Amino acid sequence: MDSKLERSMNKELKSAKEVVSFNKRKFRFSDWFAEKVIKTVAFLSIAVVILIFIFVFREAFPIFKMDKNEAVSTELLVQESYGGAETANEPVKTTDTQVDNSNKVQTTGEKPSSTLFSKTWMPVSDNPRYGIWPLFLGTLKVTIISLLFAAPISILAAIYTAMFAKPRIREVIKPVIELLAGFPSVVIGFFALMVMATVFQSIFGYASRLNAFVGGIAMGLAAIPIIYTLTEDALTAVPRTYTEASLGLGASRRQTAFYVVLPAAVPGIFAAVVLGIGRIFGETMIALMATGNAAMISINPFDSVRTLSATIGAEMAEVVFGDTHYSVLFLIGSLLFIFTFALNALAEFYFRNLVIRRYQSKK
Amino acid sequence: MDDIKVKINDLTLHYGTNPALKNINMEIPEKMVTAFIGPSGCGKSTFLRTLNRMNDLIDNVKIDGEVIIDGLNIYNKDIDVVNLRKKVGMIFQKSNPFAKSVYDNVAFGPRINGISQRNKLDEIVEYSLKQAAIWDEVKGRLHNSALSLSGGQQQRLCIARTLAVNPDIILMDEPASALDPISTSKIEELIHELKQQYTIIIVTHNMQQAARTSDFTAFFYLGELVEFNKTEVMFSNPAKRQTEDYISGRFG
Amino acid sequence: MNRNLKDKMVESLTGISVLLIIFIIVSILAVTIAGGWPNLNWTFLSEFPKDGMTKGGIFPAIVGTAVMTLIMAVAAVPFGVITAIYLAEYASEKSVIAKSIRFAVKTLAVVPSIIFGLFGLGFFIGFIGKNIDGIFNGGELKWGQPNILWASLTMALLTLPVVIVSVEEAIRTIPADMREASLALGATKWQTIRKVVIPGSVSGILTGTILAISRGAGEVAPILFTGAAYFLSDLPHSLSDQFMSLGYHIYIMSTQSSNVDATLPIQFATTLVLLLLTFSLNGIAVTLRYRIRKRAK
Ligand SMILES: Nc1ncnc2c1ncn2[C@@H]1O[C@H](COP(=O)(O)OP(=O)(O)OP(=O)(O)O)[C@@H](O)[C@H]1O
Ligand SMILES: [Mg+2]
């Protein structure tokens, strides 16, 4: 090694050596600062969830206060501001007015919050009524229709992908179905409005083009990728040894899938369905575009419905900041939030623990 | 005896509740090569990693006892682990150069120490690569990716990278186990060169390698230090039956 | 029943489900392309709407969507990356804090998008904006109303989990021995993150950003009442202006316009543009992610 370089390096290194002593912990500002920033920022997600809680509830809260002060009179001032928000589909208009007429008779001067559990959603009238039953039941109806369509088809498709498909086909199926998750809901809503509504009407021959059935199927399309992906994950997470043992005993693939793998994956599939329900329940754009938006109580799947989230989406832009209608919409938002929060917690804690416990106990 | 660089007193280490090192006492001499041998899973790597506190990165590790380097217990509360690791460098079994150029790999250590002048960095890079006996092979492609080097070159690059930080002690965990015989002998020659300036501790499964390269050898078995002595003595006249069996290949 | 027959039937049933889903996907694509392609041309992309939105193009909606998602990304990406770094590098898996953050991220991922809209309205507009106006503008309404900034920030909260999940996944594929190499050279934790972890997860950060933009471009509910407008004769000039967006445009044109049939070509073409946009973004992201996963193996 050339000695000049060595000599100069030795001097260099010696001075470096003196710097490096480890007897005392050094304070390093950039590390300290970075850690503080990172830890603080990481709390943002928690903070946002809490803030959503606070602010959605905060705006909903006045409705209970108004109750005490019986401050109903302000309602009269805002009735004209509503109206443009209804969708332009004629059948909806007719059903809407029907509902309106049938209820005008019995209501006079009630407190806004006492109408919350009435059977009429009629926020813009001389005697506004904020009955959320039709909205809730409508949402329930759409969700059930949607789930009856999306859950079986997604689970069966997931079973095919995880159990029957050859690896190469599987590699294709999975990303293609997951493509569906990338469709903006407004695009699905548009498709439902333009195509599905017409096609279904010509098949089933119902009266109102847009209804719970069309909306339900369309919202199911949004839930399919969620249920499919999570179910597929749950199925492939079942230890291989189960499958091999079963096949080794002479069971067919079908028997193995349905008697061995599927039962082992049940908690995971439940979690998938629960999250699918959450997605359907909160879906706004498809509901706005495809369900007809008439707030009426009926069990006929071919009647129009107005869902909770669609009500917010349609009416919020038209209300006066801070009035009763505004607060009621936030109250509906609070309900939606609590509901999806609870579903998520259920899927996360209850079903996940079940999955974990299941595999651990059988190990 | 020679100067003692590292002194280990009653060192015990648990992974969770499993003891991996049991009550180890040992004195490692300065500017010598000390080899750790023993069957797989006996705790050689674990022990090596207690010497630069790499085990701190693993959850659930509990360490009792002392490791004294230059008169300081490195498990003292207010020890600066970052600077400790600058003093006690480490070469891993699987060579792990960064996905950067050869130059940037070697300059990594100096740069984090705040050296940024180009000529100074150039000097350190060149010197370290020469020390690691790889300069002639890479001087024409300092700015190519380190991942384009051969396995043996990568390992010597990792050694150069460690030397650039100017440590006192270099820990090597089976540095040649993944290499072909020619690369292995280059590494062994290098170790021989380096012990002029550095205290080297090397884990190896290869008895010939231990015999060829080391001055002292420690034999571990099931987390215990069975025997520790001059390498000639260990290989010619071991005190313990277990050592003899292991060295002569009767088990492990 | 014969076992073999039963096996065949069940297997076909599952296979048919797959085909049905694929059929639906293909139908949506086919209908959108068939309806939108004839009207998709340069003038359509580069012109303002004309004649009460019955003619002309969607230029302001394209620009509005682009600007909104850009501001959104600027807000969401740094926070997402930092949160991911925390989860992957600082938090221990079992700590209550890490678990709470994870749960919060999952919650944000499943909260209905309309709730984000409500939050944006209540928090950004009703609380922050109103207070800014009260303090700095003498009560004159400027920030206390819907605009592109509030819409973008609302959307940023919605897409935060997308960024976090992608980046954390990428960080976790960086081999442990790279971190060890850096630490063994005496690098501090932050130096290791800065010089090894972040450079190693660039593609993950890119994936997360693209996915977030694609998601933000397609979502309508959060901007319904935080900043989107039916029609503007001008592009937004400042953060306090409203904006037009592709998704909102589709919604309005297909449900609120007085003559839905007359604007059908515009609706289909706008839908096609939105679909092409989100698809190409997703396509890029999926390719990047695939490469990251391959590295992990
Ligand atoms: N991170 C860890 N967590 C828990 N146990 C560990 C961990 N690392 C090692 N062990 C256990 O500690 C014991 C010693 O392992 P160590 O890796 O030190 O052995 P080794 O002598 O280096 O073996 P080899 O020659 O195979 O490298 C083994 O029983 C191993 O299973
Ligand atoms: Mg080892």
PDB file of C-alpha atoms in Angstrom, chain A residues 8-190:
ATOM      1  CA  SER A   8      -2.139  10.814   5.837  1.00  0.00           C
ATOM      2  CA  MET A   9      -4.949   8.372   6.478  1.00  0.00           C
ATOM      3  CA  ASN A  10      -3.563   7.396   9.813  1.00  0.00           C
ATOM      4  CA  LYS A  11      -3.646  11.001  10.894  1.00  0.00           C
ATOM      5  CA  GLU A  12      -7.180  11.315   9.608  1.00  0.00           C
ATOM      6  CA  LEU A  13      -8.282   8.167  11.342  1.00  0.00           C
ATOM      7  CA  LYS A  14      -6.661   9.051  14.597  1.00  0.00           C
ATOM      8  CA  SER A  15      -8.594  12.247  14.816  1.00  0.00           C
ATOM      9  CA  ALA A  16     -11.744  10.350  13.972  1.00  0.00           C
ATOM     10  CA  LYS A  17     -11.005   7.871  16.701  1.00  0.00           C
ATOM     11  CA  GLU A  18     -10.966  10.513  19.346  1.00  0.00           C
ATOM     12  CA  VAL A  19     -14.408  11.696  18.340  1.00  0.00           C
ATOM     13  CA  VAL A  20     -15.914   8.262  18.616  1.00  0.00           C
ATOM     14  CA  SER A  21     -16.304   7.430  22.249  1.00  0.00           C
ATOM     15  CA  PHE A  22     -19.323   5.670  23.544  1.00  0.00           C
ATOM     16  CA  ASN A  23     -19.060   6.281  27.228  1.00  0.00           C
ATOM     17  CA  LYS A  24     -21.808   8.856  27.270  1.00  0.00           C
ATOM     18  CA  ARG A  25     -25.045   8.861  25.312  1.00  0.00           C
ATOM     19  CA  LYS A  26     -24.943  11.635  22.770  1.00  0.00           C
ATOM     20  CA  PHE A  27     -27.941  13.817  22.103  1.00  0.00           C
ATOM     21  CA  ARG A  28     -28.635  13.847  18.400  1.00  0.00           C
ATOM     22  CA  PHE A  29     -31.045  16.553  17.494  1.00  0.00           C
ATOM     23  CA  SER A  30     -32.140  15.259  14.104  1.00  0.00           C
ATOM     24  CA  ASP A  31     -32.957  11.841  15.508  1.00  0.00           C
ATOM     25  CA  TRP A  32     -34.802  13.302  18.424  1.00  0.00           C
ATOM     26  CA  PHE A  33     -36.715  15.697  16.216  1.00  0.00           C
ATOM     27  CA  ALA A  34     -37.540  13.125  13.543  1.00  0.00           C
ATOM     28  CA  GLU A  35     -38.871  10.745  16.139  1.00  0.00           C
ATOM     29  CA  LYS A  36     -41.043  13.424  17.694  1.00  0.00           C
ATOM     30  CA  VAL A  37     -42.449  14.472  14.335  1.00  0.00           C
ATOM     31  CA  ILE A  38     -43.080  10.914  13.214  1.00  0.00           C
ATOM     32  CA  LYS A  39     -44.782   9.946  16.440  1.00  0.00           C
ATOM     33  CA  THR A  40     -46.922  13.052  16.402  1.00  0.00           C
ATOM     34  CA  VAL A  41     -47.957  12.704  12.786  1.00  0.00           C
ATOM     35  CA  ALA A  42     -48.779   9.035  13.294  1.00  0.00           C
ATOM     36  CA  PHE A  43     -51.479  10.118  15.691  1.00  0.00           C
ATOM     37  CA  LEU A  44     -53.174  12.035  12.904  1.00  0.00           C
ATOM     38  CA  SER A  45     -55.230   9.024  11.865  1.00  0.00           C
ATOM     39  CA  ILE A  46     -56.550   8.606  15.380  1.00  0.00           C
ATOM     40  CA  ALA A  47     -57.147  12.331  15.619  1.00  0.00           C
ATOM     41  CA  VAL A  48     -59.096  12.340  12.357  1.00  0.00           C
ATOM     42  CA  VAL A  49     -61.346   9.509  13.509  1.00  0.00           C
ATOM     43  CA  ILE A  50     -62.012  11.342  16.748  1.00  0.00           C
ATOM     44  CA  LEU A  51     -62.583  14.635  14.934  1.00  0.00           C
ATOM     45  CA  ILE A  52     -65.037  12.968  12.583  1.00  0.00           C
ATOM     46  CA  PHE A  53     -66.898  11.697  15.609  1.00  0.00           C
ATOM     47  CA  ILE A  54     -66.888  15.111  17.222  1.00  0.00           C
ATOM     48  CA  PHE A  55     -67.773  17.210  14.211  1.00  0.00           C
ATOM     49  CA  VAL A  56     -70.420  14.984  12.729  1.00  0.00           C
ATOM     50  CA  PHE A  57     -72.096  14.693  16.132  1.00  0.00           C
ATOM     51  CA  ARG A  58     -71.575  18.340  16.924  1.00  0.00           C
ATOM     52  CA  GLU A  59     -73.566  19.416  13.906  1.00  0.00           C
ATOM     53  CA  ALA A  60     -76.251  16.882  14.724  1.00  0.00           C
ATOM     54  CA  PHE A  61     -76.541  17.921  18.329  1.00  0.00           C
ATOM     55  CA  PRO A  62     -78.612  21.127  17.973  1.00  0.00           C
ATOM     56  CA  ILE A  63     -81.623  19.054  17.067  1.00  0.00           C
ATOM     57  CA  PHE A  64     -81.909  17.946  20.657  1.00  0.00           C
ATOM     58  CA  LYS A  65     -81.398  21.473  21.916  1.00  0.00           C
ATOM     59  CA  MET A  66     -84.025  22.888  19.616  1.00  0.00           C
ATOM     60  CA  ASP A  67     -86.295  20.442  21.241  1.00  0.00           C
ATOM     61  CA  LYS A  68     -85.905  22.072  24.603  1.00  0.00           C
ATOM     62  CA  ASN A  69     -86.390  25.580  23.321  1.00  0.00           C
ATOM     63  CA  GLU A  70     -89.087  24.455  20.935  1.00  0.00           C
ATOM     64  CA  ALA A  71     -87.429  26.559  18.312  1.00  0.00           C
ATOM     65  CA  VAL A  72     -89.366  25.235  15.383  1.00  0.00           C
ATOM     66  CA  SER A  73     -90.410  28.473  13.844  1.00  0.00           C
ATOM     67  CA  THR A  74     -87.253  29.019  11.829  1.00  0.00           C
ATOM     68  CA  GLU A  75     -88.239  26.154   9.605  1.00  0.00           C
ATOM     69  CA  LEU A  76     -90.633  28.283   7.638  1.00  0.00           C
ATOM     70  CA  LEU A  77     -87.835  30.437   6.366  1.00  0.00           C
ATOM     71  CA  VAL A  78     -86.012  27.709   4.559  1.00  0.00           C
ATOM     72  CA  GLN A  79     -88.627  25.689   2.827  1.00  0.00           C
ATOM     73  CA  GLU A  80     -87.998  27.257  -0.553  1.00  0.00           C
ATOM     74  CA  SER A  81     -84.328  26.514  -0.557  1.00  0.00           C
ATOM     75  CA  TYR A  82     -85.024  22.875  -1.151  1.00  0.00           C
ATOM     76  CA  GLY A  83     -86.381  21.386  -4.311  1.00  0.00           C
ATOM     77  CA  GLY A  84     -83.697  21.237  -6.961  1.00  0.00           C
ATOM     78  CA  ALA A  85     -82.086  18.339  -5.242  1.00  0.00           C
ATOM     79  CA  GLU A  86     -84.615  15.760  -6.341  1.00  0.00           C
ATOM     80  CA  THR A  87     -83.457  13.654  -9.192  1.00  0.00           C
ATOM     81  CA  ALA A  88     -85.048  14.173 -12.536  1.00  0.00           C
ATOM     82  CA  ASN A  89     -86.725  10.856 -12.868  1.00  0.00           C
ATOM     83  CA  GLU A  90     -90.444  11.250 -13.286  1.00  0.00           C
ATOM     84  CA  PRO A  91     -91.618   8.093 -11.547  1.00  0.00           C
ATOM     85  CA  VAL A  92     -89.861   9.250  -8.443  1.00  0.00           C
ATOM     86  CA  LYS A  93     -91.651  12.535  -8.420  1.00  0.00           C
ATOM     87  CA  THR A  94     -95.034  10.880  -8.454  1.00  0.00           C
ATOM     88  CA  THR A  95     -94.281   8.547  -5.580  1.00  0.00           C
ATOM     89  CA  ASP A  96     -92.796  11.382  -3.635  1.00  0.00           C
ATOM     90  CA  THR A  97     -95.937  13.476  -3.880  1.00  0.00           C
ATOM     91  CA  GLN A  98     -98.072  10.541  -2.969  1.00  0.00           C
ATOM     92  CA  VAL A  99     -96.204  10.195   0.241  1.00  0.00           C
ATOM     93  CA  ASP A 100     -96.394  13.880   0.877  1.00  0.00           C
ATOM     94  CA  ASN A 101    -100.143  14.031   0.536  1.00  0.00           C
ATOM     95  CA  SER A 102    -100.882  11.111   2.727  1.00  0.00           C
ATOM     96  CA  ASN A 103     -99.150  12.701   5.661  1.00  0.00           C
ATOM     97  CA  LYS A 104     -99.965  16.330   5.499  1.00  0.00           C
ATOM     98  CA  VAL A 105    -103.217  15.713   7.260  1.00  0.00           C
ATOM     99  CA  GLN A 106    -102.011  14.612  10.629  1.00  0.00           C
ATOM    100  CA  THR A 107     -99.083  16.879  11.388  1.00  0.00           C
ATOM    101  CA  THR A 108     -99.113  20.244  12.993  1.00  0.00           C
ATOM    102  CA  GLY A 109     -96.479  22.085  14.984  1.00  0.00           C
ATOM    103  CA  GLU A 110     -94.478  19.210  16.395  1.00  0.00           C
ATOM    104  CA  LYS A 111     -90.960  19.498  17.755  1.00  0.00           C
ATOM    105  CA  PRO A 112     -88.480  18.473  15.089  1.00  0.00           C
ATOM    106  CA  SER A 113     -86.926  15.693  17.101  1.00  0.00           C
ATOM    107  CA  SER A 114     -90.210  14.100  18.036  1.00  0.00           C
ATOM    108  CA  THR A 115     -90.858  13.526  14.367  1.00  0.00           C
ATOM    109  CA  LEU A 116     -87.608  11.596  14.016  1.00  0.00           C
ATOM    110  CA  PHE A 117     -89.292   8.279  14.575  1.00  0.00           C
ATOM    111  CA  SER A 118     -92.348   9.031  12.508  1.00  0.00           C
ATOM    112  CA  LYS A 119     -92.976   7.251   9.267  1.00  0.00           C
ATOM    113  CA  THR A 120     -92.600  10.281   7.068  1.00  0.00           C
ATOM    114  CA  TRP A 121     -89.532  11.928   5.622  1.00  0.00           C
ATOM    115  CA  MET A 122     -90.772  15.294   4.471  1.00  0.00           C
ATOM    116  CA  PRO A 123     -88.158  17.825   5.439  1.00  0.00           C
ATOM    117  CA  VAL A 124     -89.477  20.612   3.241  1.00  0.00           C
ATOM    118  CA  SER A 125     -93.024  21.551   3.943  1.00  0.00           C
ATOM    119  CA  ASP A 126     -95.005  23.772   6.264  1.00  0.00           C
ATOM    120  CA  ASN A 127     -94.783  21.106   8.869  1.00  0.00           C
ATOM    121  CA  PRO A 128     -91.455  19.455   8.231  1.00  0.00           C
ATOM    122  CA  ARG A 129     -91.268  15.870   9.355  1.00  0.00           C
ATOM    123  CA  TYR A 130     -87.963  14.143   9.768  1.00  0.00           C
ATOM    124  CA  GLY A 131     -89.052  10.558  10.151  1.00  0.00           C
ATOM    125  CA  ILE A 132     -86.017   8.449   9.412  1.00  0.00           C
ATOM    126  CA  TRP A 133     -87.897   5.142   9.422  1.00  0.00           C
ATOM    127  CA  PRO A 134     -88.549   5.148   5.677  1.00  0.00           C
ATOM    128  CA  LEU A 135     -84.914   6.012   5.061  1.00  0.00           C
ATOM    129  CA  PHE A 136     -83.654   3.372   7.445  1.00  0.00           C
ATOM    130  CA  LEU A 137     -85.972   0.656   6.191  1.00  0.00           C
ATOM    131  CA  GLY A 138     -85.202   1.656   2.626  1.00  0.00           C
ATOM    132  CA  THR A 139     -81.479   1.343   3.297  1.00  0.00           C
ATOM    133  CA  LEU A 140     -82.079  -2.007   4.943  1.00  0.00           C
ATOM    134  CA  LYS A 141     -84.069  -3.214   1.959  1.00  0.00           C
ATOM    135  CA  VAL A 142     -81.428  -2.171  -0.537  1.00  0.00           C
ATOM    136  CA  THR A 143     -78.691  -3.646   1.611  1.00  0.00           C
ATOM    137  CA  ILE A 144     -80.461  -7.000   1.835  1.00  0.00           C
ATOM    138  CA  ILE A 145     -81.082  -7.135  -1.903  1.00  0.00           C
ATOM    139  CA  SER A 146     -77.522  -6.122  -2.530  1.00  0.00           C
ATOM    140  CA  LEU A 147     -76.111  -8.670  -0.146  1.00  0.00           C
ATOM    141  CA  LEU A 148     -78.294 -11.487  -1.457  1.00  0.00           C
ATOM    142  CA  PHE A 149     -76.762 -10.790  -4.830  1.00  0.00           C
ATOM    143  CA  ALA A 150     -73.163  -9.934  -3.949  1.00  0.00           C
ATOM    144  CA  ALA A 151     -72.357 -12.331  -1.103  1.00  0.00           C
ATOM    145  CA  PRO A 152     -73.105 -15.681  -2.768  1.00  0.00           C
ATOM    146  CA  ILE A 153     -71.600 -14.725  -6.080  1.00  0.00           C
ATOM    147  CA  SER A 154     -68.421 -13.337  -4.512  1.00  0.00           C
ATOM    148  CA  ILE A 155     -68.001 -16.281  -2.163  1.00  0.00           C
ATOM    149  CA  LEU A 156     -68.564 -18.823  -4.926  1.00  0.00           C
ATOM    150  CA  ALA A 157     -66.154 -16.973  -7.186  1.00  0.00           C
ATOM    151  CA  ALA A 158     -63.606 -16.907  -4.384  1.00  0.00           C
ATOM    152  CA  ILE A 159     -64.045 -20.652  -3.845  1.00  0.00           C
ATOM    153  CA  TYR A 160     -63.430 -21.223  -7.530  1.00  0.00           C
ATOM    154  CA  THR A 161     -60.346 -19.044  -7.486  1.00  0.00           C
ATOM    155  CA  ALA A 162     -58.863 -20.535  -4.340  1.00  0.00           C
ATOM    156  CA  MET A 163     -59.877 -24.157  -4.735  1.00  0.00           C
ATOM    157  CA  PHE A 164     -60.590 -25.147  -8.301  1.00  0.00           C
ATOM    158  CA  ALA A 165     -58.759 -22.799 -10.634  1.00  0.00           C
ATOM    159  CA  LYS A 166     -55.397 -23.798 -12.044  1.00  0.00           C
ATOM    160  CA  PRO A 167     -52.624 -21.478 -10.863  1.00  0.00           C
ATOM    161  CA  ARG A 168     -52.309 -19.814 -14.231  1.00  0.00           C
ATOM    162  CA  ILE A 169     -56.019 -19.089 -14.532  1.00  0.00           C
ATOM    163  CA  ARG A 170     -56.015 -17.890 -10.965  1.00  0.00           C
ATOM    164  CA  GLU A 171     -53.332 -15.348 -11.761  1.00  0.00           C
ATOM    165  CA  VAL A 172     -55.688 -13.893 -14.362  1.00  0.00           C
ATOM    166  CA  ILE A 173     -59.004 -14.094 -12.496  1.00  0.00           C
ATOM    167  CA  LYS A 174     -57.862 -12.355  -9.358  1.00  0.00           C
ATOM    168  CA  PRO A 175     -56.638  -9.087 -10.884  1.00  0.00           C
ATOM    169  CA  VAL A 176     -59.550  -8.981 -13.317  1.00  0.00           C
ATOM    170  CA  ILE A 177     -62.147  -9.211 -10.547  1.00  0.00           C
ATOM    171  CA  GLU A 178     -60.190  -6.760  -8.481  1.00  0.00           C
ATOM    172  CA  LEU A 179     -60.481  -4.365 -11.423  1.00  0.00           C
ATOM    173  CA  LEU A 180     -64.053  -3.900 -10.300  1.00  0.00           C
ATOM    174  CA  ALA A 181     -62.771  -2.226  -7.146  1.00  0.00           C
ATOM    175  CA  GLY A 182     -61.206   0.415  -9.336  1.00  0.00           C
ATOM    176  CA  PHE A 183     -64.504   1.454 -10.945  1.00  0.00           C
ATOM    177  CA  PRO A 184     -65.563   4.760  -9.405  1.00  0.00           C
ATOM    178  CA  SER A 185     -69.005   4.351  -7.892  1.00  0.00           C
ATOM    179  CA  VAL A 186     -70.308   7.144 -10.073  1.00  0.00           C
ATOM    180  CA  VAL A 187     -69.418   5.010 -13.081  1.00  0.00           C
ATOM    181  CA  ILE A 188     -71.274   2.013 -11.677  1.00  0.00           C
ATOM    182  CA  GLY A 189     -74.179   4.310 -10.856  1.00  0.00           C
ATOM    183  CA  PHE A 190     -74.166   5.629 -14.390  1.00  0.00           C
TER     184      PHE A 190
END
